[in-house]
Amino acid sequence: DAGITQSPRYKITETGRQVTLMCHQTWSHSYMFWYRQDLGHGLRLIYYSAAADITDKGEVPDGYVVSRSKTENFPLTLESATRSQTSVYFCASSDGGRGSEQYFGPGTRLTVT
Amino acid sequence: EDKVVQSPLSLVVHEGDTVTLNCSYEVTNFRSLLWYKQEKKAPTFLFMLTSSGIEKKSGRLSSILDKKELFSILNITATQTGDSAVYLCAVEGSGGSNYKLTFGKGTLLTVNP
């Protein structure tokens, strides 16, 4: 299906476990982004990528790792999950440049127990 | 550090009312301001504004940007219950080398029948 998808949509994990959230887009957009959304904080940028093999930190990168070996995929890994990482995670993509809106995936609700 | 402040944080109105949502910002090298609507899912794009004084309009929604005073407003006329959502404002700045958005915390609009 065309668009931007995320998997899993819901995940419960335990403290200390490694978790990977997947993001896939079919538009061949250059830019991809990971956000977390928490009550009282709004959407905060974790990492972003301008192209394959180019990634950069956002506002709240600690505890997360990203990679982008292919343009269409941008997985986010929590190396050792903590309760403070319980959140809704959104992936987004854009074709970049000035005046390019971001399109959001459906989100992954992650609970760390 | 880029900053976006939205007001009010929440608003309750009756169907048919007109509402104005506010967004003020501080950003390094402003490029654009975007409005998104978020119901109980991913944010969906509404408007992108890059120039002062030019109103963007879509049906009952309209938005305008003031780059001198560093704010934008989103107007919704003749509100309907389907307008109930969180409205997010984001600014694109070119701090550093890349293009990324900073989001405000959003305005929760509730439209009662």
Coordinates of C-alpha atoms in Angstrom, one line a residue:
Chain A
D1 CA 0.0 0.0 0.0
A2 CA 1.2 3.5 -0.8
G3 CA 2.0 5.8 2.1
I4 CA 3.8 5.6 5.4
T5 CA 3.4 2.6 7.7
Q6 CA 4.6 1.7 11.1
S7 CA 4.9 -1.6 12.9
P8 CA 4.0 -2.8 15.4
R9 CA 1.0 -0.5 16.2
Y10 CA 1.1 -1.6 19.8
K11 CA 3.9 -3.0 21.9
I12 CA 4.4 -3.9 25.5
T13 CA 7.9 -4.6 26.7
E14 CA 9.9 -4.9 29.9
T15 CA 12.5 -2.6 31.3
G16 CA 15.9 -3.3 29.9
R17 CA 14.8 -5.1 26.7
Q18 CA 15.8 -3.9 23.2
V19 CA 12.9 -2.9 21.1
T20 CA 12.8 -1.9 17.4
L21 CA 10.0 0.2 15.9
M22 CA 9.7 0.0 12.1
C23 CA 8.8 2.7 9.6
H24 CA 8.4 2.3 5.9
Q25 CA 7.4 4.8 3.2
T26 CA 6.6 4.3 -0.4
W27 CA 7.0 7.8 -1.7
S28 CA 10.8 7.8 -2.0
H29 CA 10.9 10.8 0.3
S30 CA 14.4 12.0 1.2
Y31 CA 13.6 13.0 4.7
M32 CA 12.4 10.8 7.5
F33 CA 11.7 11.6 11.1
W34 CA 11.0 10.0 14.4
Y35 CA 8.9 11.8 17.1
R36 CA 7.5 10.9 20.4
Q37 CA 4.3 12.4 21.8
D38 CA 3.7 12.7 25.5
L39 CA 1.0 14.5 27.4
G40 CA 2.3 18.0 28.3
H41 CA 5.2 17.8 25.9
G42 CA 3.6 17.6 22.4
L43 CA 5.6 16.2 19.6
R44 CA 9.3 16.0 20.2
L45 CA 11.9 15.1 17.5
I46 CA 14.1 12.1 18.4
Y47 CA 16.1 11.6 15.2
Y48 CA 15.9 12.5 11.6
S49 CA 17.5 11.5 8.3
A50 CA 18.1 13.6 5.2
A51 CA 18.9 10.6 3.0
A52 CA 20.1 7.0 3.2
D53 CA 23.1 6.7 5.5
I54 CA 22.6 10.3 6.8
T55 CA 21.1 10.7 10.2
D56 CA 21.1 13.4 12.9
K57 CA 19.9 13.9 16.4
G58 CA 16.8 15.8 17.3
E59 CA 15.7 17.2 20.6
V60 CA 15.5 14.0 22.7
P61 CA 17.9 11.3 21.2
D62 CA 19.2 9.7 24.4
G63 CA 18.5 6.0 24.6
Y64 CA 17.6 5.7 21.0
V65 CA 19.5 4.5 17.9
V66 CA 18.5 4.8 14.2
S67 CA 19.8 3.6 10.9
R68 CA 18.8 4.2 7.3
S69 CA 20.4 1.8 4.9
K70 CA 17.5 2.1 2.4
T71 CA 15.6 5.3 1.5
E72 CA 12.2 3.7 2.3
N73 CA 13.0 2.4 5.8
F74 CA 13.9 4.2 9.0
P75 CA 13.9 1.9 12.1
L76 CA 14.1 3.2 15.6
T77 CA 15.7 1.1 18.3
L78 CA 15.5 1.5 22.0
E79 CA 18.7 -0.2 23.2
S80 CA 17.6 -0.8 26.7
A81 CA 14.0 0.3 27.3
T82 CA 13.1 2.4 30.3
R83 CA 9.7 3.3 31.7
S84 CA 10.3 7.0 30.7
Q85 CA 10.2 5.8 27.1
T86 CA 6.6 4.8 27.3
S87 CA 5.0 7.0 24.7
V88 CA 3.4 7.1 21.3
Y89 CA 6.0 7.2 18.5
F90 CA 5.3 8.7 15.2
C91 CA 7.4 8.4 12.1
A92 CA 7.1 11.0 9.4
S93 CA 8.5 11.7 5.9
S94 CA 8.9 14.6 3.6
D95 CA 10.5 15.2 0.2
G96 CA 12.6 17.9 1.9
G97 CA 13.5 21.4 1.0
R98 CA 11.7 24.5 1.8
G99 CA 7.9 24.3 1.8
S100 CA 7.7 20.5 2.2
E101 CA 5.1 19.3 4.7
Q102 CA 5.7 16.2 6.7
Y103 CA 3.3 13.2 6.4
F104 CA 2.9 11.1 9.5
G105 CA 2.5 7.4 10.0
P106 CA -0.3 6.0 12.2
G107 CA 1.9 5.7 15.3
T108 CA 3.2 3.0 17.6
R109 CA 2.0 3.0 21.2
L110 CA 4.8 1.6 23.3
T111 CA 4.5 0.7 26.9
V112 CA 7.5 -0.2 29.0
T113 CA 6.7 -2.1 32.2
Chain B
E1 CA 16.8 26.8 20.7
D2 CA 13.6 27.0 18.6
K3 CA 10.4 27.5 20.5
V4 CA 6.7 27.4 19.6
V5 CA 4.0 28.5 22.1
Q6 CA 0.3 27.9 21.3
S7 CA -2.7 29.4 23.1
P8 CA -5.1 28.6 24.5
L9 CA -4.1 25.1 25.5
S10 CA -7.7 24.1 25.4
L11 CA -11.0 25.6 24.3
V12 CA -14.6 24.5 24.5
V13 CA -17.2 26.0 22.1
H14 CA -20.6 25.3 20.8
E15 CA -21.4 24.3 17.2
G16 CA -21.6 27.3 15.0
D17 CA -19.1 29.4 17.0
T18 CA -16.0 30.9 15.4
V19 CA -12.6 30.2 17.1
T20 CA -9.2 31.6 16.8
L21 CA -6.1 29.6 17.7
N22 CA -2.8 31.3 18.3
C23 CA 0.8 30.3 17.7
S24 CA 3.9 32.4 18.5
Y25 CA 7.4 31.3 17.8
E26 CA 11.1 32.0 18.1
V27 CA 13.2 30.2 15.5
T28 CA 16.6 30.5 13.9
N29 CA 16.3 31.3 10.2
F30 CA 12.6 30.9 9.8
R31 CA 11.5 29.0 6.7
S32 CA 7.9 28.1 7.2
L33 CA 5.1 27.6 9.7
L34 CA 2.7 24.7 9.5
W35 CA -0.6 23.8 11.0
Y36 CA -1.7 20.2 11.6
K37 CA -4.9 18.7 13.0
Q38 CA -4.7 15.6 15.2
E39 CA -7.7 13.6 16.1
K40 CA -7.1 10.3 17.9
K41 CA -4.5 9.3 15.4
A42 CA -1.6 10.8 13.4
P43 CA -1.4 14.5 12.7
T44 CA -2.8 15.5 9.3
F45 CA -1.5 18.5 7.4
L46 CA -3.7 21.7 7.1
F47 CA -1.6 24.6 6.0
M48 CA 1.9 25.8 5.3
L49 CA 2.7 29.5 5.5
T50 CA 5.9 31.1 4.4
S51 CA 4.9 34.8 3.7
S52 CA 3.4 37.4 5.9
G53 CA -0.1 38.7 5.3
I54 CA -1.2 36.1 2.8
E55 CA -4.2 34.2 4.0
K56 CA -4.4 30.5 3.3
K57 CA -8.0 29.2 3.2
S58 CA -9.6 25.8 3.0
G59 CA -13.3 25.7 3.5
R60 CA -14.1 27.0 7.0
L61 CA -10.5 27.1 8.0
S62 CA -8.1 29.9 7.4
S63 CA -4.7 30.9 8.6
I64 CA -2.3 33.9 8.3
L65 CA 1.2 34.6 9.3
D66 CA 2.9 37.7 10.7
K67 CA 6.6 37.4 10.4
K68 CA 7.3 40.7 12.0
E69 CA 5.4 39.9 15.2
L70 CA 6.3 36.2 15.0
F71 CA 2.9 34.7 15.2
S72 CA 0.2 32.9 13.3
I73 CA -3.5 32.4 13.8
L74 CA -5.8 29.6 12.7
N75 CA -9.4 30.6 12.3
I76 CA -12.3 28.1 12.2
T77 CA -15.7 29.5 11.3
A78 CA -19.1 27.9 11.9
T79 CA -17.5 25.1 13.9
Q80 CA -18.8 21.5 13.8
T81 CA -18.4 18.6 16.1
G82 CA -16.0 17.1 13.6
D83 CA -13.6 20.0 14.2
S84 CA -12.9 18.6 17.7
A85 CA -9.2 17.8 17.7
V86 CA -5.8 18.9 18.8
Y87 CA -4.4 21.6 16.5
L88 CA -0.7 21.7 16.3
C89 CA 1.5 24.5 15.1
A90 CA 5.1 23.8 14.0
V91 CA 7.9 26.0 12.6
E92 CA 10.6 25.0 10.3
G93 CA 14.0 26.6 11.0
S94 CA 17.3 26.0 9.5
G95 CA 19.4 25.8 12.7
G96 CA 22.2 23.5 11.9
S97 CA 22.5 21.9 8.5
N98 CA 19.1 20.5 8.0
Y99 CA 15.4 21.0 7.7
K100 CA 13.3 20.0 10.8
L101 CA 10.2 21.1 12.6
T102 CA 9.6 22.2 16.1
F103 CA 6.1 21.7 17.4
G104 CA 4.0 23.5 20.0
K105 CA 2.1 21.6 22.6
G106 CA -1.1 22.0 20.7
T107 CA -4.6 23.5 21.4
L108 CA -7.3 21.0 22.3
L109 CA -10.6 22.2 20.7
T110 CA -13.8 20.6 21.8
V111 CA -16.9 21.5 19.9
N112 CA -20.2 20.6 21.6
P113 CA -23.4 20.1 19.8

